[in-house]
CSV table of C-alpha atoms in Angstrom, one decimal:
chain,number,residue,atom,x,y,z
A,41,UNK,CA,45.1,47.5,72.8
A,42,UNK,CA,44.9,50.7,70.8
A,43,UNK,CA,44.4,48.8,67.6
A,44,UNK,CA,41.6,46.8,69.3
A,45,UNK,CA,39.9,50.0,70.4
A,46,UNK,CA,40.1,51.5,67.0
A,47,UNK,CA,38.6,48.4,65.5
A,48,UNK,CA,35.8,48.5,68.0
A,49,UNK,CA,34.9,52.1,67.1
A,50,UNK,CA,35.0,51.4,63.4
A,51,UNK,CA,32.8,48.3,63.9
A,52,UNK,CA,30.3,50.4,65.9
A,53,UNK,CA,30.2,53.1,63.3
A,54,UNK,CA,29.5,50.6,60.6
A,55,UNK,CA,26.9,48.9,62.7
A,56,UNK,CA,25.1,52.2,63.2
A,57,UNK,CA,25.3,52.8,59.4
A,58,UNK,CA,23.6,49.5,58.7
A,59,UNK,CA,21.0,49.7,61.5
A,60,UNK,CA,20.0,53.3,61.2
A,61,UNK,CA,17.0,54.5,59.2
A,62,UNK,CA,19.1,56.6,56.8
A,63,UNK,CA,16.6,59.4,56.9
A,64,UNK,CA,18.3,62.7,57.9
A,65,UNK,CA,19.7,65.5,56.0
A,66,UNK,CA,23.2,64.2,55.8
A,67,UNK,CA,22.2,60.7,54.6
A,68,UNK,CA,23.3,59.8,51.1
A,69,UNK,CA,23.2,56.1,51.5
A,70,UNK,CA,19.8,56.0,49.8
A,71,UNK,CA,21.6,56.3,46.4
A,72,UNK,CA,24.1,53.6,46.9
A,73,UNK,CA,23.2,50.6,44.7
A,74,UNK,CA,23.8,47.2,46.0
A,75,UNK,CA,26.3,44.8,44.7
A,76,UNK,CA,30.0,45.1,43.8
A,77,UNK,CA,31.6,48.0,42.0
A,78,UNK,CA,33.3,47.6,38.6
A,79,UNK,CA,36.5,47.1,40.6
A,80,UNK,CA,35.0,44.2,42.5
A,81,UNK,CA,35.5,46.0,45.9
A,82,UNK,CA,33.0,46.1,48.7
A,83,UNK,CA,34.3,49.4,50.2
A,84,UNK,CA,35.0,52.5,48.1
A,85,UNK,CA,38.3,53.1,46.4
A,86,UNK,CA,37.8,56.6,45.1
A,87,UNK,CA,36.5,60.0,46.1
A,88,UNK,CA,35.5,63.1,44.1
A,89,UNK,CA,35.2,66.8,44.9
A,90,UNK,CA,32.2,69.0,44.1
A,91,UNK,CA,31.9,72.7,45.1
A,92,UNK,CA,30.1,75.8,44.0
A,93,UNK,CA,32.1,78.6,42.4
A,94,UNK,CA,33.1,81.1,45.1
A,95,UNK,CA,33.9,84.8,44.9
A,96,UNK,CA,35.2,86.6,47.9
A,97,UNK,CA,35.7,90.3,48.6
A,98,UNK,CA,34.4,93.2,50.6
A,99,UNK,CA,31.5,94.7,48.6
A,100,UNK,CA,31.4,91.9,46.1
A,101,UNK,CA,27.6,91.7,46.5
A,102,UNK,CA,27.3,94.7,44.2
A,103,UNK,CA,28.3,92.4,41.3
A,104,UNK,CA,25.3,90.2,41.6
A,105,UNK,CA,23.2,92.2,39.0
A,106,UNK,CA,26.1,91.9,36.5
A,107,UNK,CA,26.3,88.2,37.1
A,108,UNK,CA,22.6,87.7,36.4
A,109,UNK,CA,22.9,89.8,33.3
A,110,UNK,CA,25.8,87.7,32.1
A,111,UNK,CA,23.7,84.6,32.7
A,112,UNK,CA,20.9,86.1,30.6
A,113,UNK,CA,18.5,86.1,33.5
A,114,UNK,CA,15.2,87.9,32.8
A,115,UNK,CA,13.0,86.9,35.7
A,116,UNK,CA,14.7,86.4,39.1
A,117,UNK,CA,13.5,85.2,42.4
A,118,UNK,CA,15.1,86.9,45.4
A,119,UNK,CA,14.7,84.9,48.6
A,120,UNK,CA,15.4,86.1,52.1
A,121,UNK,CA,13.6,86.3,55.5
A,122,UNK,CA,11.5,89.0,57.2
A,123,UNK,CA,14.4,90.3,59.3
A,124,UNK,CA,17.0,90.5,56.6
A,125,UNK,CA,14.6,92.0,54.1
A,126,UNK,CA,15.0,95.3,56.0
A,127,UNK,CA,18.8,95.2,56.3
A,128,UNK,CA,21.7,96.4,54.1
A,129,UNK,CA,22.6,93.0,52.5
A,130,UNK,CA,19.2,92.7,50.8
A,131,UNK,CA,19.2,96.4,49.9
A,132,UNK,CA,22.6,96.0,48.2
A,133,UNK,CA,21.4,93.1,46.2
A,134,UNK,CA,18.2,94.8,45.1
A,135,UNK,CA,20.1,98.0,44.2
A,136,UNK,CA,22.4,95.9,42.0
A,137,UNK,CA,19.5,94.1,40.3
A,138,UNK,CA,17.7,97.4,39.6
A,139,UNK,CA,20.9,99.1,38.3
A,140,UNK,CA,21.5,96.2,35.8
A,141,UNK,CA,17.9,96.1,34.6
A,142,UNK,CA,17.1,92.7,36.2
A,143,UNK,CA,13.4,92.0,36.7
A,144,UNK,CA,12.8,90.3,40.1
A,145,UNK,CA,10.3,89.3,42.7
A,146,UNK,CA,11.0,89.1,46.4
A,147,UNK,CA,10.1,86.1,48.6
A,148,UNK,CA,10.8,87.1,52.2
A,149,UNK,CA,8.9,84.4,54.1
A,150,UNK,CA,11.8,82.0,54.7
A,151,UNK,CA,11.5,80.4,58.1
A,152,UNK,CA,14.6,80.3,60.3
A,153,UNK,CA,15.1,76.5,60.8
A,154,UNK,CA,12.8,75.6,57.9
A,155,UNK,CA,10.1,72.9,57.9
A,156,UNK,CA,8.6,70.8,55.1
A,157,UNK,CA,5.7,73.3,55.2
A,158,UNK,CA,7.9,76.3,54.8
A,159,UNK,CA,9.8,74.6,52.0
A,160,UNK,CA,6.5,73.8,50.2
A,161,UNK,CA,5.3,77.4,50.5
A,162,UNK,CA,8.5,78.7,48.9
A,163,UNK,CA,8.3,76.0,46.2
A,164,UNK,CA,4.8,77.1,45.4
A,165,UNK,CA,5.9,80.7,45.0
A,166,UNK,CA,8.8,79.5,42.7
A,167,UNK,CA,6.5,77.5,40.6
A,168,UNK,CA,4.0,80.3,40.1
A,169,UNK,CA,6.8,82.8,39.3
A,170,UNK,CA,8.4,80.7,36.5
A,171,UNK,CA,11.8,82.2,37.4
A,172,UNK,CA,14.9,81.6,35.3
A,173,UNK,CA,17.4,82.3,38.1
A,174,UNK,CA,17.5,82.6,41.9
A,175,UNK,CA,19.3,84.7,44.5
A,176,UNK,CA,19.4,83.6,48.1
A,177,UNK,CA,20.4,86.3,50.7
A,178,UNK,CA,20.7,85.0,54.2
A,179,UNK,CA,22.0,82.2,56.3
A,180,UNK,CA,21.6,78.4,55.8
A,181,UNK,CA,17.9,78.5,56.2
A,182,UNK,CA,17.5,80.9,53.3
A,183,UNK,CA,20.0,79.1,51.1
A,184,UNK,CA,18.5,75.7,51.8
A,185,UNK,CA,15.0,77.0,51.1
A,186,UNK,CA,16.1,78.5,47.8
A,187,UNK,CA,17.8,75.2,46.8
A,188,UNK,CA,14.6,73.3,47.4
A,189,UNK,CA,12.5,75.9,45.5
A,190,UNK,CA,14.8,75.8,42.5
A,191,UNK,CA,14.7,72.0,42.5
A,192,UNK,CA,11.0,71.5,42.6
A,193,UNK,CA,10.1,74.4,40.3
A,194,UNK,CA,12.5,72.7,37.8
A,195,UNK,CA,10.8,69.4,38.4
A,196,UNK,CA,7.1,70.6,38.8
A,197,UNK,CA,5.5,67.2,38.5
A,198,UNK,CA,7.6,65.6,41.3
A,199,UNK,CA,6.0,64.9,44.7
A,200,UNK,CA,7.8,66.6,47.6
A,201,UNK,CA,9.1,63.4,49.0
A,202,UNK,CA,10.5,62.2,45.8
A,203,UNK,CA,13.9,63.9,46.4
A,204,UNK,CA,13.9,63.8,50.2
A,205,UNK,CA,16.4,61.3,51.7
A,206,UNK,CA,15.1,57.8,52.4
A,207,UNK,CA,13.4,56.4,54.3
A,208,UNK,CA,11.3,59.6,54.9
A,209,UNK,CA,11.3,60.2,51.2
A,210,UNK,CA,12.2,58.2,48.1
A,211,UNK,CA,15.7,59.7,47.7
A,212,UNK,CA,15.5,59.8,43.9
A,213,UNK,CA,18.6,61.1,42.2
A,214,UNK,CA,18.2,64.6,40.6
A,215,UNK,CA,18.4,64.3,36.9
A,216,UNK,CA,16.5,67.5,35.8
A,217,UNK,CA,18.5,70.6,34.9
A,218,UNK,CA,18.1,73.4,37.5
A,219,UNK,CA,18.2,77.2,37.1
A,220,UNK,CA,21.2,79.2,38.2
A,221,UNK,CA,21.3,80.0,41.9
A,222,UNK,CA,23.5,82.7,43.4
A,223,UNK,CA,24.0,82.4,47.2
A,224,UNK,CA,24.9,85.5,49.3
A,225,UNK,CA,25.6,84.2,52.8
A,226,UNK,CA,25.1,86.7,55.6
A,227,UNK,CA,26.2,84.4,58.4
A,228,UNK,CA,29.5,82.6,59.0
A,229,UNK,CA,28.5,79.0,59.8
A,230,UNK,CA,26.6,76.7,57.5
A,231,UNK,CA,28.7,76.9,54.4
A,232,UNK,CA,25.5,76.2,52.5
A,233,UNK,CA,26.8,78.4,49.6
A,234,UNK,CA,29.2,75.6,48.8
A,235,UNK,CA,27.1,72.4,49.3
A,236,UNK,CA,24.4,70.4,47.7
A,237,UNK,CA,22.4,69.9,50.8
A,238,UNK,CA,19.1,71.4,52.0
A,239,UNK,CA,18.0,70.6,55.6
A,240,UNK,CA,14.5,71.0,57.1
A,241,UNK,CA,12.3,69.7,59.9
A,242,UNK,CA,9.8,67.1,58.8
A,243,UNK,CA,7.0,68.1,61.2
A,244,UNK,CA,4.9,64.9,61.0
A,245,UNK,CA,7.7,62.8,62.5
A,246,UNK,CA,9.5,65.7,64.4
A,247,UNK,CA,12.8,64.8,62.8
A,248,UNK,CA,15.3,66.7,60.7
A,249,UNK,CA,15.9,65.4,57.2
A,250,UNK,CA,16.9,66.9,53.9
A,251,UNK,CA,17.6,66.7,50.2
A,252,UNK,CA,21.2,65.8,49.3
A,253,UNK,CA,22.5,66.1,45.8
A,254,UNK,CA,25.4,67.7,44.1
A,255,UNK,CA,22.9,69.0,41.5
A,256,UNK,CA,21.3,71.5,43.9
A,257,UNK,CA,24.5,73.3,45.0
A,258,UNK,CA,24.5,77.0,44.2
A,259,UNK,CA,26.0,78.1,40.9
A,260,UNK,CA,27.9,80.8,42.6
A,261,UNK,CA,28.5,81.9,46.2
A,262,UNK,CA,29.3,85.6,46.8
A,263,UNK,CA,31.1,85.8,50.1
A,264,UNK,CA,31.0,89.4,51.2
A,265,UNK,CA,32.5,90.0,54.7
A,266,UNK,CA,30.7,93.4,55.0
A,267,UNK,CA,27.5,91.4,55.7
A,268,UNK,CA,29.0,89.9,58.8
A,269,UNK,CA,29.1,93.3,60.5
A,270,UNK,CA,25.3,93.1,61.0
A,271,UNK,CA,25.4,89.8,62.9
A,272,UNK,CA,24.6,90.0,66.7
A,273,UNK,CA,27.0,88.5,69.2
A,274,UNK,CA,25.2,85.2,69.8
A,275,UNK,CA,24.6,84.7,66.1
A,276,UNK,CA,28.3,85.1,65.4
A,277,UNK,CA,29.1,82.6,68.2
A,278,UNK,CA,26.6,79.9,67.3
A,279,UNK,CA,27.4,80.2,63.6
A,280,UNK,CA,31.1,79.9,64.4
A,281,UNK,CA,30.4,76.7,66.4
A,282,UNK,CA,28.9,75.2,63.3
A,283,UNK,CA,32.1,76.0,61.4
A,284,UNK,CA,34.1,74.5,64.3
A,285,UNK,CA,32.2,71.2,64.3
A,286,UNK,CA,32.1,71.0,60.5
A,287,UNK,CA,35.9,71.1,60.5
A,288,UNK,CA,36.4,68.7,63.4
A,289,UNK,CA,33.8,66.2,62.3
A,290,UNK,CA,34.8,66.0,58.6
A,291,UNK,CA,38.5,65.7,59.6
A,292,UNK,CA,37.7,62.8,62.0
A,293,UNK,CA,35.1,61.1,59.8
A,294,UNK,CA,35.4,57.5,58.7
A,295,UNK,CA,38.0,57.5,55.8
A,296,UNK,CA,36.4,57.3,52.3
A,297,UNK,CA,38.1,54.0,51.6
A,298,UNK,CA,36.3,52.4,54.6
A,299,UNK,CA,32.9,53.4,53.5
A,300,UNK,CA,30.6,50.7,52.1
A,301,UNK,CA,29.0,49.7,49.9
A,302,UNK,CA,31.2,50.7,47.0
A,303,UNK,CA,29.0,52.3,44.3
A,304,UNK,CA,28.3,50.2,41.3
A,305,UNK,CA,28.1,53.4,39.2
A,306,UNK,CA,29.9,56.7,39.8
A,307,UNK,CA,26.6,58.6,39.7
A,308,UNK,CA,25.6,56.9,43.0
A,309,UNK,CA,28.8,57.8,44.8
A,310,UNK,CA,27.6,60.0,47.7
A,311,UNK,CA,28.7,63.6,48.2
A,312,UNK,CA,29.5,62.8,51.9
A,313,UNK,CA,32.2,60.2,51.2
A,314,UNK,CA,34.3,60.2,54.3
A,315,UNK,CA,37.5,62.0,55.2
A,316,UNK,CA,39.8,62.3,52.2
A,317,UNK,CA,43.1,64.1,51.4
A,318,UNK,CA,41.4,67.2,49.8
A,319,UNK,CA,38.7,67.7,52.4
A,320,UNK,CA,41.3,67.3,55.1
A,321,UNK,CA,43.2,70.4,53.8
A,322,UNK,CA,40.0,72.6,54.0
A,323,UNK,CA,39.0,71.3,57.3
A,324,UNK,CA,42.3,71.9,59.0
A,325,UNK,CA,42.6,75.4,57.5
A,326,UNK,CA,39.1,76.3,58.7
A,327,UNK,CA,39.9,75.0,62.2
A,328,UNK,CA,43.1,77.2,62.3
A,329,UNK,CA,41.0,80.2,61.4
A,330,UNK,CA,38.4,79.4,64.0
A,331,UNK,CA,41.1,79.1,66.7
A,332,UNK,CA,42.5,82.4,65.8
A,333,UNK,CA,39.5,84.6,65.0
A,334,UNK,CA,36.2,83.2,66.5
A,335,UNK,CA,36.6,84.8,69.9
A,336,UNK,CA,37.6,88.1,68.4
A,337,UNK,CA,34.6,88.0,66.0
A,338,UNK,CA,32.2,87.4,68.9
A,339,UNK,CA,33.6,90.0,71.2
A,340,UNK,CA,34.1,92.9,68.8
A,341,UNK,CA,31.4,93.5,66.2
A,342,UNK,CA,33.7,96.0,64.5
A,343,UNK,CA,36.6,93.6,64.0
A,344,UNK,CA,36.3,93.3,60.3
A,345,UNK,CA,39.5,91.2,60.1
A,346,UNK,CA,38.1,88.6,62.4
A,347,UNK,CA,34.6,88.5,60.9
A,348,UNK,CA,36.0,88.4,57.4
A,349,UNK,CA,38.2,85.5,58.2
A,350,UNK,CA,35.3,83.6,59.9
A,351,UNK,CA,33.2,84.2,56.7
A,352,UNK,CA,36.0,82.5,54.7
A,353,UNK,CA,36.3,79.8,57.3
A,354,UNK,CA,32.6,78.9,56.9
A,355,UNK,CA,33.2,78.4,53.2
A,356,UNK,CA,36.4,76.4,53.7
A,357,UNK,CA,34.7,74.1,56.2
A,358,UNK,CA,31.8,73.8,53.8
A,359,UNK,CA,34.1,72.6,51.1
A,360,UNK,CA,35.5,70.1,53.6
A,361,UNK,CA,32.4,68.6,55.1
A,362,UNK,CA,30.4,69.0,51.9
A,363,UNK,CA,32.6,66.2,50.4
A,364,UNK,CA,33.6,64.3,53.5
A,365,UNK,CA,30.5,64.5,55.7
A,366,UNK,CA,30.1,65.1,59.4
A,367,UNK,CA,29.2,62.7,62.2
A,368,UNK,CA,27.9,62.4,65.7
A,369,UNK,CA,27.8,66.1,66.8
A,370,UNK,CA,25.5,66.8,63.9
A,371,UNK,CA,23.6,63.5,64.2
A,372,UNK,CA,22.7,64.3,67.8
A,373,UNK,CA,22.0,67.9,67.1
A,374,UNK,CA,18.9,67.2,65.1
A,375,UNK,CA,16.7,65.9,67.9
A,376,UNK,CA,18.2,68.5,70.2
A,377,UNK,CA,16.9,71.3,67.9
A,378,UNK,CA,13.8,69.4,66.7
A,379,UNK,CA,12.4,68.5,70.1
A,380,UNK,CA,12.9,72.0,71.6
A,381,UNK,CA,10.3,73.0,74.1
A,382,UNK,CA,10.4,76.6,75.2
A,383,UNK,CA,14.1,77.7,74.7
A,384,UNK,CA,14.6,80.8,72.7
A,385,UNK,CA,18.1,81.8,72.0
A,386,UNK,CA,19.3,85.3,72.6
A,387,UNK,CA,19.7,87.6,69.6
A,388,UNK,CA,17.4,85.6,67.3
A,389,UNK,CA,14.2,87.4,66.3
A,390,UNK,CA,11.8,84.5,65.9
A,391,UNK,CA,8.3,83.8,67.0
A,392,UNK,CA,8.9,80.1,67.9
A,393,UNK,CA,11.1,78.2,70.3
A,394,UNK,CA,14.6,77.8,68.8
A,395,UNK,CA,17.9,76.1,69.6
A,396,UNK,CA,20.2,77.5,66.9
A,397,UNK,CA,21.8,74.8,64.8
A,398,UNK,CA,25.4,75.7,65.8
A,399,UNK,CA,24.5,75.6,69.5
A,400,UNK,CA,22.7,72.2,69.2
A,401,UNK,CA,25.8,70.8,67.4
A,402,UNK,CA,28.5,72.0,69.8
A,403,UNK,CA,26.9,71.1,73.1
A,404,UNK,CA,27.7,67.5,72.6
A,405,UNK,CA,31.1,67.9,71.1
A,406,UNK,CA,33.2,67.2,74.2
A,407,UNK,CA,31.4,63.9,74.7
A,408,UNK,CA,31.5,63.0,71.0
A,409,UNK,CA,35.2,63.5,70.6
A,410,UNK,CA,36.0,61.6,73.8
A,411,UNK,CA,34.3,58.7,72.1
A,412,UNK,CA,35.6,59.0,68.6
A,413,UNK,CA,39.2,59.5,69.5
A,414,UNK,CA,39.7,55.8,69.7
A,415,UNK,CA,39.4,55.7,65.9
A,416,UNK,CA,41.9,58.3,65.0
A,417,UNK,CA,43.7,59.5,68.2
A,418,UNK,CA,46.5,61.3,66.2
A,419,UNK,CA,43.9,63.5,64.4
A,420,UNK,CA,42.2,64.3,67.7
A,421,UNK,CA,45.4,65.4,69.3
A,422,UNK,CA,46.3,67.4,66.2
A,423,UNK,CA,43.0,69.3,66.3
A,424,UNK,CA,43.3,69.8,70.1
A,425,UNK,CA,46.7,71.4,69.5
A,426,UNK,CA,45.3,73.7,66.8
A,427,UNK,CA,42.7,74.8,69.3
A,428,UNK,CA,45.4,75.7,71.9
A,429,UNK,CA,46.2,72.5,73.8
A,430,UNK,CA,49.8,71.7,74.8
A,431,UNK,CA,50.1,68.2,73.4
A,432,UNK,CA,53.9,67.8,73.7
A,433,UNK,CA,53.8,65.2,76.4
A,434,UNK,CA,50.3,63.8,75.6
A,435,UNK,CA,49.8,60.1,75.4
A,436,UNK,CA,47.8,58.6,72.6
A,437,UNK,CA,45.1,57.1,74.9
A,438,UNK,CA,44.5,60.6,76.3
A,439,UNK,CA,43.6,62.1,72.9
A,440,UNK,CA,39.8,62.1,73.5
A,441,UNK,CA,39.9,63.7,77.0
A,442,UNK,CA,42.5,66.3,75.9
A,443,UNK,CA,40.3,67.4,72.9
A,444,UNK,CA,37.2,67.4,75.1
A,445,UNK,CA,38.8,69.6,77.8
A,446,UNK,CA,40.1,71.9,75.1
A,447,UNK,CA,36.6,72.3,73.7
A,448,UNK,CA,35.1,72.8,77.1
A,449,UNK,CA,37.5,75.7,77.8
A,450,UNK,CA,36.9,77.2,74.3
A,451,UNK,CA,33.1,77.1,74.9
A,452,UNK,CA,33.4,78.4,78.5
A,453,UNK,CA,35.3,81.4,77.2
A,454,UNK,CA,32.5,82.2,74.8
A,455,UNK,CA,29.7,81.9,77.5
A,456,UNK,CA,28.0,78.9,76.0
A,457,UNK,CA,25.0,77.4,77.7
A,458,UNK,CA,26.2,74.6,80.1
A,459,UNK,CA,24.9,71.4,78.6
A,460,UNK,CA,21.4,70.2,77.5
A,461,UNK,CA,19.9,71.0,80.9
A,462,UNK,CA,20.5,74.7,80.2
A,463,UNK,CA,18.3,74.6,77.1
A,464,UNK,CA,15.4,72.8,78.7
A,465,UNK,CA,16.2,69.1,78.6
A,466,UNK,CA,16.2,66.6,81.6
A,467,UNK,CA,17.1,63.0,82.1
A,468,UNK,CA,13.5,62.2,81.2
A,469,UNK,CA,14.1,63.4,77.7
A,470,UNK,CA,17.0,61.0,77.0
A,471,UNK,CA,14.9,58.2,75.4
A,472,UNK,CA,13.4,60.7,72.9
A,473,UNK,CA,16.8,62.2,72.2
A,474,UNK,CA,18.3,58.8,71.6
A,475,UNK,CA,15.3,57.8,69.4
A,476,UNK,CA,15.8,61.0,67.3
A,477,UNK,CA,19.5,60.3,67.0
A,478,UNK,CA,19.5,56.7,65.9
A,479,UNK,CA,18.1,57.4,62.4
A,480,UNK,CA,20.9,59.9,61.7
A,481,UNK,CA,23.3,57.8,59.7
A,482,UNK,CA,23.8,61.0,57.8
A,483,UNK,CA,27.3,61.6,58.8
A,484,UNK,CA,28.8,58.2,59.1
A,485,UNK,CA,29.9,58.2,55.5
């Protein structure tokens, strides 16, 4: 019976992969050429790892000017948002650039939860500046915007949709050389400092999509835990939920050797390949850190140990999901955040309705893992145990409900909004949410 259930879930995941539109930010299937691989296999038989260089340490941001000097940079673009531009992380970067004689210009118009329009405004700034290096200081929105600016400034004759994932865009592979990009994350969630993905809202269709290529990942990520001390409580919580789901989803993703089609050329092997032995290590370790430190990091802004470890966990989970992929929590999160009506999250200084990414991801997690447990119940029980569940007498068929109940308690302890109704959705919105979810074959590697 258990084998039949697992086969049914695997079949459904593959059916979703074939039927979906392939458009969203986590979709890499656009690059997979049809036909058999050189091995003659129809499913993949290999995986590879790609990650940015990472440097960690309290105060390490002060080294950014020396890094740029070592790279020979003469004209640098510093990207951030309006709020951060007035805070210590950006001041530290600017002081380092000045001290090391680096010429730079500041772009501080990054939009929290960027859109195609905000991407294009940053791209235009980058093209006019003719920069030879970039520094992104902020959360995922800033780092993703900077990746896009670097890409299109390096490929100035390309149309915006050329590199955007199909079917929204053409999903062309990136073959142009990009400029060095140093990412300085100030939140502990997206892991964007480690990945080759840039996510945005495509306003015309009201969907999230993105650009996905190993070529756009940052050259270097400077992970400085001192920056996390400036994060408000709900920003810490919501960022941490993104780490939680990155780890859970990548660990329970379809295994790489079950993904199809098998690439006919290694250049077309997607970055999000499915769970694999190396990503598994990073995902599990990130989850252990989340279990130990997230609640402390949320409740005590001065707990440098907890916030430092969550900053590392974000990068660890980024390495994991950046090579394995994520799945349904993220897939369903995109319409949840993209179709937002009036909800404005606490502690976010924005002038537009906003469901923070981490919140939109985690709200569906109990339901998601109840469903996916049929595919890999042992892994679901393992992650439930890491998060505090007593699984000594657990039965395999109960893996999903056990993990779901563990997540519900975890979220209750952190005062999370109680379901989609709490952020403004009703039963009448279900068809639109489903319609927005179906294109997201993103995560089903």
